[in-house]
Coordinates of N, CA and C in Angstrom, one line a residue:
M1 N 2.7 7.5 -11.4 CA 2.3 8.9 -11.7 C 1.0 9.2 -11.0
R2 N 0.9 10.2 -10.2 CA -0.3 10.5 -9.5 C -0.9 11.9 -10.1
N3 N -2.2 11.9 -10.2 CA -2.9 13.1 -10.6 C -3.8 13.5 -9.5
K4 N -3.4 14.4 -8.6 CA -4.2 14.9 -7.5 C -4.8 13.7 -6.7
G5 N -4.1 12.6 -6.6 CA -4.5 11.5 -5.8 C -5.6 10.7 -6.4
N6 N -6.0 11.0 -7.6 CA -7.1 10.3 -8.2 C -6.7 9.1 -9.1
S7 N -5.6 9.3 -9.8 CA -5.2 8.3 -10.8 C -3.8 7.9 -10.4
V8 N -3.6 6.6 -10.5 CA -2.3 6.0 -10.3 C -1.9 5.2 -11.5
V9 N -0.7 5.4 -12.0 CA -0.3 4.6 -13.1 C 0.8 3.7 -12.6
Y10 N 0.7 2.4 -12.8 CA 1.7 1.4 -12.5 C 2.2 0.8 -13.8
S11 N 3.4 0.4 -13.7 CA 4.0 -0.3 -14.9 C 4.5 -1.7 -14.5
C12 N 4.4 -2.5 -15.4 CA 4.8 -3.9 -15.2 C 5.6 -4.3 -16.5
L13 N 6.9 -4.5 -16.4 CA 7.7 -4.9 -17.6 C 7.6 -6.4 -17.7
I14 N 7.2 -6.8 -18.9 CA 7.2 -8.2 -19.2 C 8.2 -8.3 -20.3
K15 N 9.3 -9.0 -20.0 CA 10.4 -9.2 -21.0 C 10.1 -10.3 -21.9
M16 N 10.1 -10.0 -23.2 CA 9.8 -11.1 -24.1 C 10.3 -10.7 -25.5
A17 N 10.5 -11.7 -26.3 CA 10.8 -11.5 -27.7 C 10.3 -12.7 -28.3
A18 N 9.0 -12.8 -28.4 CA 8.3 -14.0 -28.9 C 8.6 -15.2 -28.1
L19 N 8.8 -15.0 -26.8 CA 9.2 -16.1 -25.9 C 8.1 -17.1 -25.7
D20 N 7.2 -16.8 -24.9 CA 6.0 -17.6 -24.6 C 4.8 -16.7 -24.5
A21 N 4.1 -16.6 -25.5 CA 2.9 -15.7 -25.6 C 1.9 -16.0 -24.5
G22 N 1.6 -17.2 -24.2 CA 0.6 -17.6 -23.2 C 1.0 -17.2 -21.8
V23 N 2.3 -17.4 -21.5 CA 2.8 -17.1 -20.2 C 2.9 -15.5 -20.0
S24 N 3.2 -14.8 -21.1 CA 3.3 -13.4 -21.1 C 1.9 -12.8 -20.7
I25 N 0.9 -13.3 -21.4 CA -0.5 -12.9 -21.1 C -0.9 -13.1 -19.7
K26 N -0.6 -14.3 -19.2 CA -0.9 -14.7 -17.8 C -0.3 -13.7 -16.8
N27 N 1.0 -13.4 -17.1 CA 1.7 -12.5 -16.2 C 1.1 -11.1 -16.2
I28 N 0.8 -10.6 -17.4 CA 0.2 -9.3 -17.4 C -1.1 -9.3 -16.6
H29 N -1.9 -10.3 -16.8 CA -3.3 -10.2 -16.2 C -3.2 -10.7 -14.7
R30 N -2.2 -11.4 -14.3 CA -2.0 -11.7 -12.9 C -1.7 -10.3 -12.2
G31 N -0.8 -9.5 -12.8 CA -0.5 -8.2 -12.2 C -1.7 -7.3 -12.2
L32 N -2.5 -7.4 -13.2 CA -3.8 -6.6 -13.3 C -4.8 -7.0 -12.2
A33 N -4.9 -8.3 -12.0 CA -5.8 -8.8 -11.0 C -5.4 -8.3 -9.6
D34 N -4.1 -8.2 -9.4 CA -3.6 -7.7 -8.1 C -4.0 -6.2 -7.9
R35 N -3.9 -5.5 -9.0 CA -4.2 -4.0 -9.0 C -5.7 -3.8 -8.8
I36 N -6.5 -4.7 -9.4 CA -8.0 -4.5 -9.3 C -8.4 -4.9 -7.9
A37 N -7.8 -5.9 -7.3 CA -8.1 -6.3 -5.9 C -7.7 -5.2 -4.9
T38 N -6.5 -4.6 -5.2 CA -6.0 -3.5 -4.3 C -6.8 -2.2 -4.4
F39 N -7.2 -1.9 -5.7 CA -7.9 -0.7 -5.9 C -9.2 -1.0 -6.7
P40 N -10.2 -1.6 -6.0 CA -11.4 -2.0 -6.8 C -12.2 -0.9 -7.4
N41 N -12.1 0.3 -6.9 CA -12.9 1.4 -7.4 C -12.1 2.3 -8.3
K42 N -10.9 1.9 -8.7 CA -10.1 2.7 -9.7 C -10.2 2.0 -11.1
R43 N -10.3 2.8 -12.1 CA -10.2 2.3 -13.4 C -8.7 1.9 -13.7
Q44 N -8.6 0.8 -14.4 CA -7.2 0.3 -14.7 C -7.0 0.4 -16.2
V45 N -5.9 0.9 -16.6 CA -5.5 1.0 -18.0 C -4.3 0.2 -18.2
I46 N -4.3 -0.6 -19.2 CA -3.1 -1.4 -19.6 C -2.5 -0.8 -20.8
I47 N -1.3 -0.2 -20.7 CA -0.7 0.4 -21.9 C 0.4 -0.6 -22.4
H48 N 0.1 -1.3 -23.5 CA 1.1 -2.2 -24.0 C 2.0 -1.4 -24.9
M49 N 3.3 -1.5 -24.7 CA 4.3 -0.8 -25.5 C 5.2 -1.7 -26.2
F50 N 5.3 -1.5 -27.5 CA 6.2 -2.3 -28.3 C 7.1 -1.4 -29.1
D51 N 8.2 -2.0 -29.6 CA 9.2 -1.3 -30.4 C 8.6 -1.1 -31.8
N52 N 8.7 0.1 -32.3 CA 8.4 0.4 -33.7 C 9.7 0.3 -34.5
L53 N 9.9 -0.9 -35.1 CA 11.2 -1.1 -35.8 C 11.3 -0.5 -37.1
S54 N 10.2 0.0 -37.7 CA 10.2 0.5 -39.1 C 10.3 2.0 -39.2
S55 N 10.1 2.7 -38.1 CA 10.2 4.2 -38.3 C 10.6 4.9 -37.0
Q56 N 10.8 6.2 -37.0 CA 11.1 7.0 -35.9 C 9.8 7.7 -35.3
E57 N 8.7 7.1 -35.6 CA 7.4 7.7 -35.2 C 6.7 6.8 -34.2
Y58 N 5.8 7.4 -33.4 CA 4.9 6.7 -32.5 C 3.6 6.3 -33.2
F59 N 3.1 5.2 -32.8 CA 1.8 4.7 -33.4 C 0.9 4.2 -32.2
I60 N -0.4 4.5 -32.4 CA -1.4 3.9 -31.5 C -2.2 3.0 -32.3
Q61 N -2.4 1.8 -31.7 CA -3.2 0.8 -32.3 C -4.5 0.6 -31.4
D62 N -5.6 0.8 -32.0 CA -6.9 0.8 -31.2 C -7.6 -0.5 -31.2
R63 N -7.2 -1.4 -32.1 CA -8.0 -2.6 -32.2 C -7.1 -3.8 -32.6
A64 N -7.6 -5.0 -32.3 CA -6.8 -6.2 -32.6 C -7.7 -7.2 -33.2
R65 N -7.2 -8.1 -34.0 CA -7.9 -9.1 -34.7 C -7.7 -10.5 -34.0
N66 N -8.7 -11.3 -34.0 CA -8.6 -12.7 -33.4 C -7.7 -13.6 -34.2
E67 N -6.5 -13.2 -34.5 CA -5.6 -14.0 -35.3 C -4.2 -14.1 -34.7
A68 N -3.8 -15.3 -34.5 CA -2.4 -15.6 -34.0 C -1.6 -15.9 -35.2
S69 N -0.6 -15.1 -35.5 CA 0.4 -15.4 -36.5 C 1.7 -14.7 -36.1
F70 N 2.6 -15.5 -35.6 CA 3.9 -14.9 -35.2 C 5.0 -16.0 -35.3
T71 N 6.2 -15.6 -35.0 CA 7.4 -16.5 -35.1 C 7.3 -17.5 -33.9
T72 N 8.1 -18.5 -34.1 CA 8.1 -19.6 -33.1 C 8.6 -19.1 -31.7
D73 N 7.8 -19.4 -30.7 CA 8.1 -19.0 -29.4 C 9.0 -20.1 -28.7
I74 N 9.4 -19.9 -27.4 CA 10.3 -20.7 -26.7 C 9.8 -22.2 -26.6
R75 N 8.5 -22.3 -26.6 CA 7.9 -23.7 -26.5 C 7.6 -24.3 -27.9
N76 N 8.2 -23.7 -28.9 CA 8.1 -24.2 -30.3 C 6.6 -24.0 -30.8
Y77 N 5.9 -23.0 -30.3 CA 4.6 -22.7 -30.8 C 4.7 -21.7 -31.9
R78 N 4.2 -22.0 -33.1 CA 4.3 -21.1 -34.2 C 2.9 -21.0 -34.9
P79 N 2.1 -20.2 -34.4 CA 0.7 -20.1 -35.0 C 0.8 -19.4 -36.4
R80 N -0.1 -19.9 -37.3 CA -0.3 -19.3 -38.6 C -1.8 -19.2 -38.8
K81 N -2.3 -18.0 -38.8 CA -3.7 -17.8 -39.0 C -4.6 -18.7 -38.2
E82 N -4.3 -18.7 -36.9 CA -5.1 -19.4 -35.9 C -6.0 -18.4 -35.1
P83 N -7.2 -18.8 -34.8 CA -7.9 -17.9 -33.9 C -7.3 -17.9 -32.5
I84 N -7.2 -16.7 -31.9 CA -6.8 -16.6 -30.5 C -7.9 -17.1 -29.6
N85 N -9.1 -16.7 -29.8 CA -10.3 -17.1 -29.1 C -11.0 -18.1 -30.0
K86 N -11.0 -19.3 -29.7 CA -11.6 -20.4 -30.5 C -13.2 -20.2 -30.7
A87 N -13.8 -19.4 -29.8 CA -15.2 -19.2 -29.8 C -15.7 -18.1 -30.8
S88 N -14.7 -17.4 -31.4 CA -15.0 -16.3 -32.4 C -14.3 -16.6 -33.7
P89 N -14.8 -16.1 -34.8 CA -14.2 -16.2 -36.1 C -12.8 -15.5 -36.1
I90 N -12.0 -15.9 -37.0 CA -10.6 -15.3 -37.1 C -10.7 -13.8 -37.5
S91 N -11.8 -13.4 -38.2 CA -12.0 -12.0 -38.6 C -12.5 -11.1 -37.5
H92 N -12.8 -11.6 -36.4 CA -13.4 -10.8 -35.2 C -12.4 -9.8 -34.7
T93 N -12.8 -8.6 -34.5 CA -11.9 -7.6 -33.9 C -12.5 -7.1 -32.6
L94 N -11.6 -6.6 -31.8 CA -11.9 -6.0 -30.5 C -11.2 -4.6 -30.5
S95 N -11.8 -3.6 -29.9 CA -11.3 -2.3 -29.9 C -11.2 -1.7 -28.4
T96 N -10.2 -0.8 -28.2 CA -10.2 -0.2 -26.9 C -11.3 0.8 -26.8
S97 N -11.7 1.1 -25.6 CA -12.8 2.1 -25.3 C -12.2 3.5 -25.2
L98 N -10.9 3.6 -25.3 CA -10.3 5.0 -25.2 C -10.4 5.6 -26.6
N99 N -10.6 6.9 -26.6 CA -10.8 7.7 -27.8 C -9.4 8.1 -28.3
V100 N -8.9 7.3 -29.3 CA -7.6 7.5 -29.8 C -7.4 8.8 -30.6
E101 N -8.5 9.2 -31.2 CA -8.5 10.5 -31.9 C -8.2 11.7 -30.9
Y102 N -8.9 11.6 -29.8 CA -8.7 12.6 -28.7 C -7.3 12.6 -28.3
L103 N -6.7 11.4 -28.0 CA -5.4 11.3 -27.5 C -4.4 11.9 -28.5
K104 N -4.6 11.5 -29.8 CA -3.7 12.0 -30.8 C -3.7 13.6 -30.9
S105 N -4.9 14.1 -30.7 CA -5.1 15.6 -30.8 C -4.4 16.3 -29.7
K106 N -4.2 15.6 -28.5 CA -3.6 16.2 -27.4 C -2.1 16.0 -27.4
L107 N -1.5 15.2 -28.2 CA -0.1 14.9 -28.3 C 0.5 15.4 -29.6
I108 N 0.2 16.6 -30.0 CA 0.6 17.1 -31.3 C 2.1 17.4 -31.4
S109 N 2.7 17.5 -30.3 CA 4.2 17.8 -30.4 C 5.0 16.6 -30.7
Y110 N 4.4 15.4 -30.9 CA 5.1 14.2 -31.1 C 4.7 13.7 -32.5
P111 N 5.7 13.0 -33.2 CA 5.3 12.3 -34.5 C 4.5 11.1 -34.2
L112 N 3.2 11.3 -34.0 CA 2.2 10.3 -33.6 C 1.2 10.0 -34.7
H113 N 1.0 8.7 -35.0 CA 0.0 8.4 -36.0 C -0.9 7.3 -35.4
L114 N -2.1 7.2 -36.0 CA -3.1 6.1 -35.6 C -3.0 5.0 -36.7
L115 N -2.8 3.8 -36.3 CA -2.8 2.7 -37.2 C -4.2 2.5 -37.8
D116 N -4.3 2.3 -39.1 CA -5.6 2.0 -39.7 C -5.8 0.5 -40.0
H117 N -5.0 -0.3 -39.3 CA -5.1 -1.8 -39.5 C -4.5 -2.4 -38.3
E118 N -4.7 -3.7 -38.2 CA -4.2 -4.5 -37.1 C -2.9 -5.2 -37.5
K119 N -1.8 -5.0 -36.8 CA -0.6 -5.7 -37.0 C -0.8 -7.1 -36.5
L120 N -0.4 -8.1 -37.2 CA -0.7 -9.5 -36.9 C 0.5 -10.3 -36.4
Y121 N 1.1 -9.8 -35.3 CA 2.3 -10.5 -34.8 C 2.0 -10.8 -33.3
L122 N 3.0 -11.0 -32.5 CA 2.9 -11.2 -31.1 C 2.2 -10.1 -30.4
D123 N 2.4 -8.8 -30.9 CA 1.8 -7.7 -30.3 C 0.3 -7.8 -30.4
N124 N -0.2 -8.2 -31.6 CA -1.7 -8.4 -31.8 C -2.2 -9.5 -30.9
F125 N -1.5 -10.6 -30.7 CA -1.9 -11.7 -29.9 C -2.1 -11.2 -28.4
I126 N -1.1 -10.4 -27.9 CA -1.2 -9.9 -26.6 C -2.3 -8.9 -26.4
F127 N -2.4 -7.9 -27.4 CA -3.4 -6.9 -27.3 C -4.8 -7.5 -27.4
Y128 N -5.1 -8.4 -28.3 CA -6.4 -9.0 -28.5 C -6.7 -9.8 -27.2
S129 N -5.8 -10.5 -26.6 CA -6.0 -11.2 -25.4 C -6.4 -10.3 -24.2
S130 N -5.7 -9.1 -24.2 CA -6.0 -8.2 -23.1 C -7.4 -7.6 -23.4
L131 N -7.7 -7.2 -24.6 CA -9.1 -6.7 -24.9 C -10.1 -7.7 -24.5
L132 N -9.9 -9.0 -24.8 CA -10.8 -10.1 -24.5 C -11.0 -10.2 -23.0
R133 N -9.9 -10.2 -22.3 CA -10.0 -10.4 -20.8 C -10.5 -9.1 -20.1
S134 N -10.3 -8.0 -20.7 CA -10.8 -6.7 -20.1 C -12.3 -6.6 -20.1
A135 N -13.0 -7.4 -20.9 CA -14.4 -7.3 -20.9 C -15.0 -7.7 -19.5
N136 N -14.3 -8.6 -18.8 CA -14.7 -9.1 -17.5 C -14.1 -8.3 -16.4
S137 N -12.9 -7.7 -16.6 CA -12.2 -7.0 -15.5 C -12.5 -5.5 -15.4
G138 N -13.0 -5.0 -16.6 CA -13.2 -3.5 -16.6 C -12.0 -2.7 -16.9
A139 N -10.8 -3.4 -17.1 CA -9.6 -2.7 -17.5 C -9.7 -2.2 -18.9
I140 N -8.9 -1.2 -19.3 CA -8.9 -0.6 -20.6 C -7.5 -0.8 -21.2
P141 N -7.4 -1.7 -22.2 CA -6.1 -1.8 -22.8 C -5.9 -0.9 -24.0
I142 N -4.7 -0.5 -24.3 CA -4.3 0.2 -25.5 C -2.9 -0.2 -25.9
L143 N -2.6 -0.1 -27.1 CA -1.3 -0.5 -27.6 C -0.6 0.7 -28.3
V144 N 0.7 0.9 -27.9 CA 1.5 2.0 -28.4 C 2.8 1.5 -28.9
Y145 N 3.2 1.9 -30.1 CA 4.5 1.6 -30.6 C 5.5 2.8 -30.4
I146 N 6.6 2.5 -29.8 CA 7.6 3.5 -29.5 C 8.8 3.3 -30.5
P147 N 9.3 4.3 -31.1 CA 10.5 4.2 -32.0 C 11.6 3.4 -31.4
H148 N 12.1 2.4 -32.1 CA 13.1 1.5 -31.6 C 14.5 2.2 -31.4
N149 N 14.9 2.9 -32.4 CA 16.3 3.5 -32.3 C 16.1 5.0 -31.9
L150 N 15.7 5.2 -30.7 CA 15.5 6.5 -30.2 C 16.9 7.2 -30.0
S151 N 17.0 8.4 -30.7 CA 18.1 9.2 -30.4 C 17.9 10.1 -29.2
D152 N 16.6 10.3 -28.8 CA 16.3 11.1 -27.7 C 15.4 10.4 -26.7
L153 N 16.0 9.7 -25.8 CA 15.3 9.0 -24.8 C 14.4 9.8 -23.9
Q154 N 14.8 11.1 -23.7 CA 14.0 12.0 -22.9 C 12.6 12.3 -23.6
Q155 N 12.7 12.3 -25.0 CA 11.4 12.5 -25.7 C 10.5 11.4 -25.5
A156 N 11.0 10.1 -25.5 CA 10.1 9.0 -25.3 C 9.6 9.0 -23.9
T157 N 10.4 9.3 -22.9 CA 9.9 9.4 -21.5 C 8.8 10.5 -21.4
N158 N 9.0 11.6 -22.0 CA 8.0 12.7 -22.0 C 6.7 12.3 -22.7
F159 N 6.9 11.5 -23.8 CA 5.7 11.1 -24.5 C 4.9 10.2 -23.6
I160 N 5.5 9.2 -23.0 CA 4.8 8.2 -22.1 C 4.1 9.0 -21.0
L161 N 4.8 9.9 -20.4 CA 4.2 10.7 -19.3 C 3.0 11.5 -19.7
E162 N 3.1 12.2 -20.9 CA 2.0 12.9 -21.4 C 0.9 12.0 -21.9
F163 N 1.2 10.9 -22.4 CA 0.2 9.9 -22.8 C -0.6 9.5 -21.6
C164 N 0.1 9.1 -20.6 CA -0.6 8.7 -19.3 C -1.5 9.9 -18.8
K165 N -1.0 11.1 -18.8 CA -1.7 12.2 -18.3 C -3.0 12.4 -19.1
E166 N -2.9 12.4 -20.4 CA -4.0 12.6 -21.3 C -5.1 11.5 -21.1
I167 N -4.6 10.3 -20.9 CA -5.6 9.2 -20.6 C -6.3 9.5 -19.3
A168 N -5.6 9.9 -18.3 CA -6.2 10.2 -17.0 C -7.2 11.4 -17.1
I169 N -6.9 12.4 -17.9 CA -7.8 13.5 -18.1 C -9.1 13.0 -18.9
Y170 N -8.8 12.2 -19.9 CA -10.0 11.7 -20.7 C -10.9 10.8 -19.8
L171 N -10.4 10.0 -18.9 CA -11.2 9.2 -18.1 C -11.9 9.9 -17.0
N172 N -11.4 11.1 -16.6 CA -12.0 11.8 -15.4 C -13.0 12.8 -15.9

């Protein structure tokens, strides 16, 4: 998606279902490093999208906790209340620099809510890891939950496009 030649949105699909969290993170950030090297003067935004299995609404999560707790992955790794970053306490949180209140106010035609807590599953592991790595890269991560059983795929497509557009407007 281009906005007058100033902003470019790339997507990178990482297929996983609690497969290998460490490999997933490395793949995401390998792709990001390529984008930063190719476009060193462009701001990079990582939009993590996960299924919202519990409702037909969209959610934005703006922060993540330094806690790994999720189901067993393909390498038989099953963390329970372990710190993701061993140098910080498990209660440590990191937040996106995007103004999620602003984004929500611009997307009023969608059933969108802001999470007031951190979900502590694989999505938190990936989001926290991205927030941690973004401190050095300058990238801006954010996490969005998309309704799992969408009856209207076009609505989800429009939501993502408008979400990207509003992020570009906010950053410019």
